[in-house]
Each structure stands twice: as structure tokens, then as C-alpha cells.
Tab-separated table of C-alpha atoms and ligand atoms in Angstrom:
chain	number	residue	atom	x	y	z
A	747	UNK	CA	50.533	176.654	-2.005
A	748	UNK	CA	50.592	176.323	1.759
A	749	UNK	CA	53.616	177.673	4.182
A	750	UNK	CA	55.191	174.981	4.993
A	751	UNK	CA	55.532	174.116	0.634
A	752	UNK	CA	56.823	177.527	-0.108
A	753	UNK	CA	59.291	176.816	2.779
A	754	UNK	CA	60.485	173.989	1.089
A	755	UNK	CA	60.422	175.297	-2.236
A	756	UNK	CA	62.843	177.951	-0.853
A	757	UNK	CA	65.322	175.696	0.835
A	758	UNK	CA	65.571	173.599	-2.606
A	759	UNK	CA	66.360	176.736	-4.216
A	760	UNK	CA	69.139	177.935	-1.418
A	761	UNK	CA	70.610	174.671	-1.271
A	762	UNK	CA	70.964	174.533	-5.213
A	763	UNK	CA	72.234	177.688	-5.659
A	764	UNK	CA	76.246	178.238	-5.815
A	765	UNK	CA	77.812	179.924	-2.623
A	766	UNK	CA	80.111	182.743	-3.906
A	767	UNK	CA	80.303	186.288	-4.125
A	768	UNK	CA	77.979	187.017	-6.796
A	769	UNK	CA	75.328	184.744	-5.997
A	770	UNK	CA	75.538	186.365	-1.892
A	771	UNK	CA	72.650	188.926	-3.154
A	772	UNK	CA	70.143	185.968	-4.365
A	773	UNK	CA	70.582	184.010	-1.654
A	774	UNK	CA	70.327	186.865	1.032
A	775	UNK	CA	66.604	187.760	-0.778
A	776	UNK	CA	66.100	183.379	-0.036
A	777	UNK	CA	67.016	183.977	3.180
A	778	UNK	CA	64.919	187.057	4.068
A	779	UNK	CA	61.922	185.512	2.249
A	780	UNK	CA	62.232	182.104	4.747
A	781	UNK	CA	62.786	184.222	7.480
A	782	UNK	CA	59.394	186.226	6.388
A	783	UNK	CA	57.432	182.744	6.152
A	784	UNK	CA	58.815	181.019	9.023
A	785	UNK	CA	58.181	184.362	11.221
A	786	UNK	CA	53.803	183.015	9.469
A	787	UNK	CA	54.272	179.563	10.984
A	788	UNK	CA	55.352	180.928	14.483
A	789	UNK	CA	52.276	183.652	15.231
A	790	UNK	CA	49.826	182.518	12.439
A	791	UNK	CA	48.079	186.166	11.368
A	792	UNK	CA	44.326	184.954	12.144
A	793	UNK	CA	42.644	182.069	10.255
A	794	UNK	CA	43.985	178.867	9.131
A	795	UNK	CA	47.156	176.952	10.550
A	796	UNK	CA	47.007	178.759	14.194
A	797	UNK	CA	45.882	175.851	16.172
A	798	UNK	CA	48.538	174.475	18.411
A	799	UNK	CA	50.546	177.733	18.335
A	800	UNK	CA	50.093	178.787	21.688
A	801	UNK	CA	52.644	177.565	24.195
A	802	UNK	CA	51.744	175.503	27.697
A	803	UNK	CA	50.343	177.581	30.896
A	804	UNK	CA	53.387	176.909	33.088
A	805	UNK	CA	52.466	180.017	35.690
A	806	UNK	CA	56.364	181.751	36.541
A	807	UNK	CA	57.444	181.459	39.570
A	808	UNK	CA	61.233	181.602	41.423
A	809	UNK	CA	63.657	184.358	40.515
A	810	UNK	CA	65.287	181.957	37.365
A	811	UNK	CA	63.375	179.572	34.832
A	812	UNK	CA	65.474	176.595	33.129
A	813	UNK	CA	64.127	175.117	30.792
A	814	UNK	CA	64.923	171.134	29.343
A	815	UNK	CA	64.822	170.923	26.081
A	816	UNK	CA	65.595	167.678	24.200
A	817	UNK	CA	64.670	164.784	21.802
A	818	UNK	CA	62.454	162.135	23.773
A	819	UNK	CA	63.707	159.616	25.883
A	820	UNK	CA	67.411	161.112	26.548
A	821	UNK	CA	66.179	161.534	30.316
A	822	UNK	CA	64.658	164.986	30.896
A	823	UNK	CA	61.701	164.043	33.335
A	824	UNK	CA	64.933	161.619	35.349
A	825	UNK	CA	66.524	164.687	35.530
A	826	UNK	CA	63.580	167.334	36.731
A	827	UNK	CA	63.388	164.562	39.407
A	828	UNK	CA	66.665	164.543	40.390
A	829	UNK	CA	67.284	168.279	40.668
A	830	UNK	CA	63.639	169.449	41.849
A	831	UNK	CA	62.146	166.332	43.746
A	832	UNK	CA	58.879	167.194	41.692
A	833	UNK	CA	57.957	164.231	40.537
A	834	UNK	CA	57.842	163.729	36.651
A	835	UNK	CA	56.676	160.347	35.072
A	836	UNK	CA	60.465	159.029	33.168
A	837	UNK	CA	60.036	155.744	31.052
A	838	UNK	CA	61.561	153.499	28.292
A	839	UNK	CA	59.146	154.630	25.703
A	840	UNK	CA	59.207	158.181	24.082
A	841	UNK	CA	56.657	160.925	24.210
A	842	UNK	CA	56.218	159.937	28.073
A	843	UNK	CA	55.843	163.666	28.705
A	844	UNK	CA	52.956	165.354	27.331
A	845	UNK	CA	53.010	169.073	28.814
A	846	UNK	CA	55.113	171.002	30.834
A	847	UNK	CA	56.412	170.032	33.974
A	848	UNK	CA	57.519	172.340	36.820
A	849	UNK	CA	59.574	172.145	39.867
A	850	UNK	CA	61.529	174.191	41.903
A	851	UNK	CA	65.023	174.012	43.256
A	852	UNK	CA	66.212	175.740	46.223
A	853	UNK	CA	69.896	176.700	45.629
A	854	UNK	CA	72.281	179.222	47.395
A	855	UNK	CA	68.903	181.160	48.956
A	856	UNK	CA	67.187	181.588	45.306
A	857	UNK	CA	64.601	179.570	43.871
A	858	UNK	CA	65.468	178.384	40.889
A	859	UNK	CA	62.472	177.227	38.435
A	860	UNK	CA	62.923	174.006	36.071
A	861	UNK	CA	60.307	173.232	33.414
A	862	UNK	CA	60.176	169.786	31.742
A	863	UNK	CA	59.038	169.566	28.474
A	864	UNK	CA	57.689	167.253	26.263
A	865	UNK	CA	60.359	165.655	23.825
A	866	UNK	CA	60.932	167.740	20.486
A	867	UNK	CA	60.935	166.029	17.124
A	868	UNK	CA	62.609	167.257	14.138
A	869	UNK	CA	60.539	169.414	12.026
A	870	UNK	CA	59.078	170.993	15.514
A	871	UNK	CA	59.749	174.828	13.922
A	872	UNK	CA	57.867	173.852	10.926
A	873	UNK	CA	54.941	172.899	12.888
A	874	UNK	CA	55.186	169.017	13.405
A	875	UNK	CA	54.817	167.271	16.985
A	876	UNK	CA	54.328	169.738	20.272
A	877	UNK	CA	57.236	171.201	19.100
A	878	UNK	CA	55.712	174.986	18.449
A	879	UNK	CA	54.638	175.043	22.257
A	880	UNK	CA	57.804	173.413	23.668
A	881	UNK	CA	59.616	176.364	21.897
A	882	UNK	CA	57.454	179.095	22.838
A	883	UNK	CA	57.426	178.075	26.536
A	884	UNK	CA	61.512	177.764	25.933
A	885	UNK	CA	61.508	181.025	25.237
A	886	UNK	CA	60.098	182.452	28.393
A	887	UNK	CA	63.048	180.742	29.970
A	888	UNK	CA	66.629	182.572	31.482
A	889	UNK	CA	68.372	179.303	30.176
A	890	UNK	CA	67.806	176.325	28.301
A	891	UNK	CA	69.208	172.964	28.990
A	892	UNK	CA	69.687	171.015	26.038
A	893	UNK	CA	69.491	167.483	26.901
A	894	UNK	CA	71.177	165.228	25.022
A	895	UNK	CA	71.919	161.478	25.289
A	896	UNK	CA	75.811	161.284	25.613
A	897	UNK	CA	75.426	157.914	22.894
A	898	UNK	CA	74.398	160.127	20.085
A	899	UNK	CA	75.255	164.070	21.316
A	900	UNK	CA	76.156	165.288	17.899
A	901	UNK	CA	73.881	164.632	15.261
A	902	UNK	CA	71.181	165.381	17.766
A	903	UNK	CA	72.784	168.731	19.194
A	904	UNK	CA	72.351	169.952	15.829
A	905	UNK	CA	69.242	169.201	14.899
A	906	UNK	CA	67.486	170.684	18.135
A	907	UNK	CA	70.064	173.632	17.371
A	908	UNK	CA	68.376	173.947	13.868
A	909	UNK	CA	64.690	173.780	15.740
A	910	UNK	CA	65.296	176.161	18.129
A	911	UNK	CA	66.708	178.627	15.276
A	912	UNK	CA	64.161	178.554	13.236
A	913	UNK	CA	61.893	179.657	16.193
A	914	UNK	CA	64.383	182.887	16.188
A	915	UNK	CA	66.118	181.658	19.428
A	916	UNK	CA	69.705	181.728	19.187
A	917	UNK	CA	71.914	180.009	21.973
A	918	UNK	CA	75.133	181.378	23.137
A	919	UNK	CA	75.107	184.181	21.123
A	920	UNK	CA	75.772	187.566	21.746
A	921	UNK	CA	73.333	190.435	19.940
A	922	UNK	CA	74.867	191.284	16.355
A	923	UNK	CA	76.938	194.899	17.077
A	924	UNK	CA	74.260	196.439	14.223
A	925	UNK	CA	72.350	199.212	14.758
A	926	UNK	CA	69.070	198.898	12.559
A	927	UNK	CA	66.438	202.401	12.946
A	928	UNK	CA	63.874	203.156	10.421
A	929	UNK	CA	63.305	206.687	9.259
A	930	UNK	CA	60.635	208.359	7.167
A	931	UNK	CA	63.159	209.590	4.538
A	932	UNK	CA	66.665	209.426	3.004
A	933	UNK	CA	66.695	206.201	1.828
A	934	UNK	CA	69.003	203.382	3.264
A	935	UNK	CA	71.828	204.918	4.371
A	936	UNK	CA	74.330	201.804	4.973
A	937	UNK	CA	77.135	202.320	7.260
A	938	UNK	CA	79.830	199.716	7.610
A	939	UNK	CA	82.237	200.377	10.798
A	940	UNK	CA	84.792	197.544	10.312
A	941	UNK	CA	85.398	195.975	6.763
A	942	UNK	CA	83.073	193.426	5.813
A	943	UNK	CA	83.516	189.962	3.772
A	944	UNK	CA	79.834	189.107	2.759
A	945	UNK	CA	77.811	192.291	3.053
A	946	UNK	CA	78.059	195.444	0.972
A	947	UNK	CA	74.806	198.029	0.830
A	948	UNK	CA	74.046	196.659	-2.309
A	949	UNK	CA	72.792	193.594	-0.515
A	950	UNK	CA	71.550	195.149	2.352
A	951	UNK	CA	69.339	197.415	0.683
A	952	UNK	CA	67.866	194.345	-1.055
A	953	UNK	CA	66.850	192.698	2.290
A	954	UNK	CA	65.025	195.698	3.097
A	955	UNK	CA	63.392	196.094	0.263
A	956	UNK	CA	62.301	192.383	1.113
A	957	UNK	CA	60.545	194.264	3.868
A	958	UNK	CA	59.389	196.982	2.552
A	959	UNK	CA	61.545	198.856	3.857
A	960	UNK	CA	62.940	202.095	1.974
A	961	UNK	CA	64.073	204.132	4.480
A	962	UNK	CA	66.495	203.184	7.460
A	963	UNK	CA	70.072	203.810	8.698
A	964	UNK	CA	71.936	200.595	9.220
A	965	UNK	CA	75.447	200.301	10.799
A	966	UNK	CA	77.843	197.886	11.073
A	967	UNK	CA	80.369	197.178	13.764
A	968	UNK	CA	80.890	193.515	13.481
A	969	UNK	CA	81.314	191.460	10.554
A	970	UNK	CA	77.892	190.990	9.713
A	971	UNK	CA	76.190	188.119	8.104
A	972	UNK	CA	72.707	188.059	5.872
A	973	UNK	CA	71.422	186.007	8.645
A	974	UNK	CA	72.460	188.922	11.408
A	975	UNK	CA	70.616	191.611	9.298
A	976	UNK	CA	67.489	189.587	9.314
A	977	UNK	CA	67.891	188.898	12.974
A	978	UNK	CA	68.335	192.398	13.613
A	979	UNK	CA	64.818	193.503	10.610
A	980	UNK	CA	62.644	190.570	12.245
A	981	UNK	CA	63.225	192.087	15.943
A	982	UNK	CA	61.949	189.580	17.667
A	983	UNK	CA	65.134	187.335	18.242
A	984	UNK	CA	65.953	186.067	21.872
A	985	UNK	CA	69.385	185.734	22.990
A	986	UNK	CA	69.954	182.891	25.384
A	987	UNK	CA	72.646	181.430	26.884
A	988	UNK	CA	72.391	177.150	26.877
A	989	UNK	CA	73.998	174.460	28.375
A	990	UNK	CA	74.428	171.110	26.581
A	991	UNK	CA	73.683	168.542	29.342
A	992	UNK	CA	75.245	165.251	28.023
A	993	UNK	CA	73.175	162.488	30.226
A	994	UNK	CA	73.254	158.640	30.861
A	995	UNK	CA	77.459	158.683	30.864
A	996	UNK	CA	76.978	155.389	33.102
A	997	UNK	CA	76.706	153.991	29.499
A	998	UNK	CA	80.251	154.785	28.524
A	999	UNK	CA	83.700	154.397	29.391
A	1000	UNK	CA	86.017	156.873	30.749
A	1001	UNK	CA	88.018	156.962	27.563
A	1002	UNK	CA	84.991	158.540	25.956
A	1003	UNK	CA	83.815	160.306	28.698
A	1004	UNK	CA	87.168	162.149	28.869
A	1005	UNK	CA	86.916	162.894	24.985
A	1006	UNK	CA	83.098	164.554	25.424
A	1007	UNK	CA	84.098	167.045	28.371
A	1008	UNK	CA	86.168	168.994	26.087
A	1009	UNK	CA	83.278	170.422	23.998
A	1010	UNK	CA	82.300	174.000	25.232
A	1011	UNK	CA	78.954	174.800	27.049
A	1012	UNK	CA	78.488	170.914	27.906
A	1013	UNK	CA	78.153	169.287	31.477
A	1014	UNK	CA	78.286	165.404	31.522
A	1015	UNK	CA	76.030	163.785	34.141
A	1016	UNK	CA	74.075	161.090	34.723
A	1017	UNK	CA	70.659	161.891	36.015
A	1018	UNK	CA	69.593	158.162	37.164
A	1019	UNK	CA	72.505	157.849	39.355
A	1020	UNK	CA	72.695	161.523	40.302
A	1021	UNK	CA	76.479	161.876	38.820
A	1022	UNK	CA	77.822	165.457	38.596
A	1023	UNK	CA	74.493	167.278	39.111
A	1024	UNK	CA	76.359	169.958	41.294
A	1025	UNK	CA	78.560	170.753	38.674
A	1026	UNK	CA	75.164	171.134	36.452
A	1027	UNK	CA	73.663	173.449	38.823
A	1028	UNK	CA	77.389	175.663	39.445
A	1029	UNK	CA	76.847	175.934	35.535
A	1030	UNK	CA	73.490	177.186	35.221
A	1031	UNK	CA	73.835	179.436	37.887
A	1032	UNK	CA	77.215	181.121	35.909
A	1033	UNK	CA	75.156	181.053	32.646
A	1034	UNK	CA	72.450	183.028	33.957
A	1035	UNK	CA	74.093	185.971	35.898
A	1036	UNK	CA	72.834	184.819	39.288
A	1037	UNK	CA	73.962	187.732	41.860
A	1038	UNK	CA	72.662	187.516	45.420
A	1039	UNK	CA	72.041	191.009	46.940
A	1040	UNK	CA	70.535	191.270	50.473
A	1041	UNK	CA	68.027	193.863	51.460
A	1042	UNK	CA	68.379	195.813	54.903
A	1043	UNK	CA	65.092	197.014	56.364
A	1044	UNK	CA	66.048	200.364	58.257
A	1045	UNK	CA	66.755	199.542	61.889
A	1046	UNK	CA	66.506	195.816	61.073
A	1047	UNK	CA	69.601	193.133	60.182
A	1048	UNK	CA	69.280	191.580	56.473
A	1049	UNK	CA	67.555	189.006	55.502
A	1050	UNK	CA	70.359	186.359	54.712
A	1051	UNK	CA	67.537	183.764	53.983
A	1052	UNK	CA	65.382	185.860	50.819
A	1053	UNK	CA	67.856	187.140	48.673
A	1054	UNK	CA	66.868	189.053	45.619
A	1055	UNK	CA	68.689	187.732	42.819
A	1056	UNK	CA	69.598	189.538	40.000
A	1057	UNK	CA	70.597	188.343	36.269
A	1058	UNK	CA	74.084	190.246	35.331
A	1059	UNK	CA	77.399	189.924	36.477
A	1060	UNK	CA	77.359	194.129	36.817
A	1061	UNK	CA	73.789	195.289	38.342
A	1062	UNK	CA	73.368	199.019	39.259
A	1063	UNK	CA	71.401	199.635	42.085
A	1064	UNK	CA	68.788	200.898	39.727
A	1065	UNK	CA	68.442	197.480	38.317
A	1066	UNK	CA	67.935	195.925	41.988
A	1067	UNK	CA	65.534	198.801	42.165
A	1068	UNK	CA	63.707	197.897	39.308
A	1069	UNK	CA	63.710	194.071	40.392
A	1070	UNK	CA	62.147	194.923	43.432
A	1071	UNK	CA	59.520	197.125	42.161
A	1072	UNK	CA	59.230	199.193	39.590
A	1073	UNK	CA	57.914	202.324	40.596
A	1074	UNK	CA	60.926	202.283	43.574
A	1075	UNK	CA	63.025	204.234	41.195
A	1076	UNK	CA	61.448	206.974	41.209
A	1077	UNK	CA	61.128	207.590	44.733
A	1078	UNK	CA	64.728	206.919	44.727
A	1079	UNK	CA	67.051	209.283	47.092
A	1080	UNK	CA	70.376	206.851	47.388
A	1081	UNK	CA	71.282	203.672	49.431
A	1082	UNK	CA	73.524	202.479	51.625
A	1083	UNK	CA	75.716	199.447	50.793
A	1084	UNK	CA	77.254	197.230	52.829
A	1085	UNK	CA	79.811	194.310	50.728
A	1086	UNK	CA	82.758	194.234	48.574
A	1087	UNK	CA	81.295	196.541	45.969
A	1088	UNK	CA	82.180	199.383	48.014
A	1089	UNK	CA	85.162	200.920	50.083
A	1090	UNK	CA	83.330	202.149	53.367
A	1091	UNK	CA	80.576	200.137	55.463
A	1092	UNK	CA	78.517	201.319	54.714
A	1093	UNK	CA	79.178	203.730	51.810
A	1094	UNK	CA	76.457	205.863	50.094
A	1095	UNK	CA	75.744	205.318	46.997
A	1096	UNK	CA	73.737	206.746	43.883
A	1097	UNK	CA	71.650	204.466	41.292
A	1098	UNK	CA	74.111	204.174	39.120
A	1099	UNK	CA	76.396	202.539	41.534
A	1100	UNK	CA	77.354	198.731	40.615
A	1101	UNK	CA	77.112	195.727	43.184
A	1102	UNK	CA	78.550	192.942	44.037
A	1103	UNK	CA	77.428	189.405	44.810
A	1104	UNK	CA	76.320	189.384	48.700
A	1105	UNK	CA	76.209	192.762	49.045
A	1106	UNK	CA	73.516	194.302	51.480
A	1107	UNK	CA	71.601	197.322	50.064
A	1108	UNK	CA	69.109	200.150	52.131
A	1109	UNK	CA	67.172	202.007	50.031
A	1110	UNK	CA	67.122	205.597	51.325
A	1111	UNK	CA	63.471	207.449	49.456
A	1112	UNK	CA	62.243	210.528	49.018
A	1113	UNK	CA	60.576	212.242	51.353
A	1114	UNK	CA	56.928	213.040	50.782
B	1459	GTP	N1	71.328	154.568	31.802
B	1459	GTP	C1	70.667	155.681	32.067
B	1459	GTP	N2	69.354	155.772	31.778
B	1459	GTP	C2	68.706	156.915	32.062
B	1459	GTP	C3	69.376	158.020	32.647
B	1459	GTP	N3	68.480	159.034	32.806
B	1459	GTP	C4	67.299	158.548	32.326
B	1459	GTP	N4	67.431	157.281	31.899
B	1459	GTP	C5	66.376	156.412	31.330
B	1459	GTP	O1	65.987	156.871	30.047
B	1459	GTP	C6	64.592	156.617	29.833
B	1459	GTP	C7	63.873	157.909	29.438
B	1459	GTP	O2	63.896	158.809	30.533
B	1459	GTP	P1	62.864	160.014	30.673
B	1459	GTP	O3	63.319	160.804	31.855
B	1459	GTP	O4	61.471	159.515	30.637
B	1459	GTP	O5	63.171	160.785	29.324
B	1459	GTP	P2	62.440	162.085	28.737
B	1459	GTP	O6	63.516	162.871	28.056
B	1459	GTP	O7	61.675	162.781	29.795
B	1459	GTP	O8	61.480	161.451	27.641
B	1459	GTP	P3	60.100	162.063	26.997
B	1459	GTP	O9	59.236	162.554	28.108
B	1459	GTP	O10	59.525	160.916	26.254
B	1459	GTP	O11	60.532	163.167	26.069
B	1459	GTP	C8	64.057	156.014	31.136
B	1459	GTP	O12	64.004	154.618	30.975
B	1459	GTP	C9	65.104	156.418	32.160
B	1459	GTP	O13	65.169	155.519	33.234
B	1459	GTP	C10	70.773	157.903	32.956
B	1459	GTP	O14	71.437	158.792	33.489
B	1459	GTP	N5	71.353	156.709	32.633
B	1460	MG	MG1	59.748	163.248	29.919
């Protein structure tokens, strides 16, 4: 039987099976087995049913990558055009876009990557269309744009939702608070912080035993779900925040319009007629963090024009460090700060120290 059968077989057997209390343990061991077999599909272990699974060569460049993500037609390449000036073939029929497409737009000093991908069909996490490459080069992004056509945002918003899931990327979600750490010995020891309404160890221990896993301390500090422990077993989950770009509103009335910009983590726009694309941008540049710190070469003024941006509404000075270069660290002796992160202008600092947007940072080193 291949994968993608035993997949299915699985999902009959989840979707058949009663959702209580006593059936939570079964379905947790479904769950962790299609989490197991999807985990196949994505990085194929040698021979047989690899081909395709690598994602497109789109070399990185600016300090932040967005990525447009969407069913065909709904206007991604439009939109690349409009924000980047790169110019991306857009036309009536679907599947226009075959690979990735990057551009670059220049916004508040940073340079601000956005890749347009070919159009995802349903099924794309199971192998069907481009759709394994359009997810793996979505997950090299900072932020995805999920573009949907404002006539049919629903339905659609959850399918690519369920695509991009099943590829272990989960959007607008924060890391479950679960600490997971195998050990050599002791069996699992199963540590819930804050009372629970699915999980108990009982179940837990199951799970791991799904992975062969005998040994391990797992605590709880958030209301866990099955899915949460297998995020937090399968490791390789990505976190991303998204932004649910609802395009061609020229094709509705205000009435609706008004109705659609009440859903969280969506920006309505129209990329033909370039409608509310600074509001877009505003967003994106929230979503991902974007802090602007200046550097001062001794002796000289700033540079004002080449910021170095950094993703994280509190960076140390370490982590401005680190973006810089990553052996600066160590040679690290303290800086001086200019900006609103500090009291004094300058003020000494350590690395530890957090910044501010616009602030202006000299790194003092080490001598010899
Ligand atoms: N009315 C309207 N049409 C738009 C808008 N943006 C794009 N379109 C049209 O929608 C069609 C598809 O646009 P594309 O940009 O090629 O869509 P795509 O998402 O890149 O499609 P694929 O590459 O096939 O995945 C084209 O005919 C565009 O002119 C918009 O804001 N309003
Ligand atoms: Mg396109």
C-alpha cells in the first residue's frame, strides 16, 4: 500500500471514529501515525516518491522574504508587480506562473524580498500539483501572504490553511508552552502545569510510544492538544505569522467590503488598481518585527540610508551583533547607543541591553 493510501485509510478511520473522552486515546495514536506518514511524503527517505520534493532555487536576498501563497488566478503575479515593479506574467487563465518569482521592494531603508509562486491546488501536501515546492520555498519565508480572491475568501482560506498544515507550517500561532526532552531512562515522566481537558499521561505516553519513544520528560503549561504534542515530537514545525490579503475588492460593493475588513489578519486591496497596498505593506512590516537600527562607524555619522533591520519587537544588542556577523560577539566589549532605548546620548551599554526602532549603535571590541 503506498503513502498517500495509508493516509487515506487513516483519515476514514479518524473521521469515523466518535469524538469523546474515551475514544481521545485512539484517535491521538491516528493522529501521530498521519503525522508519521505525512512527515514520508514531505522528505521522502531515499528511493521511490522523492521526485519533485525539492523546493525552487529562489537565491535570498534583502533583510525580509514574503512570500504569496494562493490558489491560481486570485492575482498573485498582479500583485508582485504592483509592490516590486519586477515584472511577473498575470493572466485570465490559471497555472500562469510556473516557478518562483522574485522582486524586491525598497521600504523605510530595508529591502524587503517578495517571492511569487506558482498557484497551489488542493491536495498540494499530499503531493499533487507544484504544491510540495511552493510549500517548501514558503517556508524559507519571514511571512506568508495568503492571497485570496475577496469573491470566494472562505472556503478557499481554509483549504490553503489545511495545505500549508499538513506541510507542518502553522500560521499565526504561537509555539505550544510544552517542554518535550528525551532522556535515556525513567520512563515518561508527564508533567501537567495547568489542568488539562483532552490530555492526561495516559495518552501522552501512547504518542510516544508511537515514536518509539520510552523515555522523556514532558510538561505542560498550556492546555495542550494531541495535535500540540505531535508538533512539539515531530520538531520540525515552523511558526509563521500570515496575512490574509483579500484581492480584486473592485468586484464588490462597499456593503461587503465593510463586512470582510472585520476578519483578523486580513488586508483588503486591489492589486490591478493599486487600492490599499500601503496599508498591505504597514502590515507586513508589523507582522514581521521589522526594527531599523543604524550603525555608527567610530569617528563617522550613521548611515541613515543602510539600516540593519532586525526581526523582534525587543532585540538585544547581541542579536544586532549576531545579525551583523556572527563571530562579532565574541569580540564584544560594549556599545554606545544613541535613540530612545536609552536615557543618556549616548549611554553605554552591555549585550544584553534592548533597542529601540532608529536607534544608532557603536560597537566598542576587544582589544587584541
Ligand atoms: N478585477 C480584478 N482583477 C484582478 C486583480 N488582480 C488581478 N486580477 C486579474 O486576475 C487574473 C489572474 O491574475 P494573476 O496575477 O495572473 O494571478 P496569479 O495568482 O498569479 O495566477 P497563477 O499564476 O495562475 O497562480 C488576471 O486576469 C488579472 O488581471 C484585481 O485587483 N481586480
Ligand atoms: Mg501568477
Amino acid at each position: 500500500m503506498s503513502t498517500l493510501q495509508k493516509i487515506a485509510e487513516l483519515e476514514a478511520e479518524y473521521a469515523k471514529t466518535q469524538k469523546n473522552k474515551a475514544t481521545n486515546y485512539h484517535l491521538g495514536l491516528i493522529k501521530a501515525k498521519l503525522a508519521k506518514l505525512r512527515r514520508e511524503l514531505i522528505e521522502p527517505s531515499g528511493g521511490g516518491g522523492g521526485k519533485g520534493g525539492e523546493g525552487f532555487d529562489v537565491a535570498k536576498s534583502g533583510d525580509t522574504r514574503v512570500g504569496l501563497v494562493g490558489f491560481p488566478s486570485v492575482g498573485k503575479s498582479t500583485l508582485l508587480t504592483k509592490l516590486t515593479g519586477t515584472f511577473s506574467e498575470a493572466a485570465s487563465y490559471e497555472f500562469t506562473t510556473l516557478t518562483a518569482i522574485p522582486g524586491t521592494l525598497h521600504y523605510r531603508g530595508a529591502r524587503i524580498q517578495v517571492v511569487d509562486l506558482p498557484g497551489i491546488i488542493e491536495g498540494a501536501k499530499d503531493g499533487k500539483g507544484r504544491g510540495r515546492q511552493v510549500i517548501s520555498a514558503a517556508r524559507t519565508c519571514n511571512i506568508i501572504l495568503v492571497v485570496l480572491d475577496v469573491a470566494k475568501p472562505a472556503t478557499h482560506k481554509i483549504l490553503i490553511e489545511r495545505e500549508l498544515d499538513g506541510f507542518g507550517i502553522r500560521l499565526n500561532q504561537e509555539p505550544p508552552r510544552i517542554m518535550f526532552r528525551k532522556k535515556d531512562k525513567g520512563g515518561i515522566n508527564f508533567q501537567a502545569f495547568v489542568p488539562q481537558t483532552t490530555l492526561d499521561a495516559e495518552a501522552v505516553t501512547a504518542i510516544c510510544r508511537e515514536y518509539k519513544i520510552h523515555n522523556a520528560d514532558v510538561h505542560l503549561r498550556c492546555d495542550a492538544t494531541v495535535d500540540q504534542i505531535i508538533d512539539v515530537v515531530e520538531g520540525n514545525r515552523k511558526y509563521m505569522p500570515a496575512v490574509y490579503v483579500l484581492n480584486k475588492i473592485d468586484q464588490i460593493s462597499i456593503e461587503e467590503l465593510d463586512i470582510i475588513s472585520r476578519l483578523p489578519h486580513c488586508v483588503p486591496i486591489s492589486a490591478q488598481h493599486g487600492w490599499n497596498l500601503d496599508e498591505l505593506i504597514d502590515k507586513v512590516w508589523d507582522e514581521c518585527k521589522m526594527i531599523r537600527i543604524y550603525t555608527k562607524p567610530k569617528g563617522q555619522i550613521p548611515d541613515y540610508t543602510a539600516p540593519v533591520i532586525l526581526h523582534s519587537h525587543h532585540p538585544s544588542v547581541e542579536d544586532f551583533c549576531n545579525r551583523i556577523h556572527r563571530t562579532l560577539i565574541s569580540s564584544f566589549k560594549y556599545a554606545w547607543v544613541w535613540g530612545s532605548s536609552v536615557k543618556h546620548q549616548p549611554q553605554r551599554v552591555g549585550k544584553e541591553h534592548i533597542l529601540a526602532d532608529e536607534d544608532v549603535v557603536q560597537v566598542v571590541k576587544k582589544s587584541g
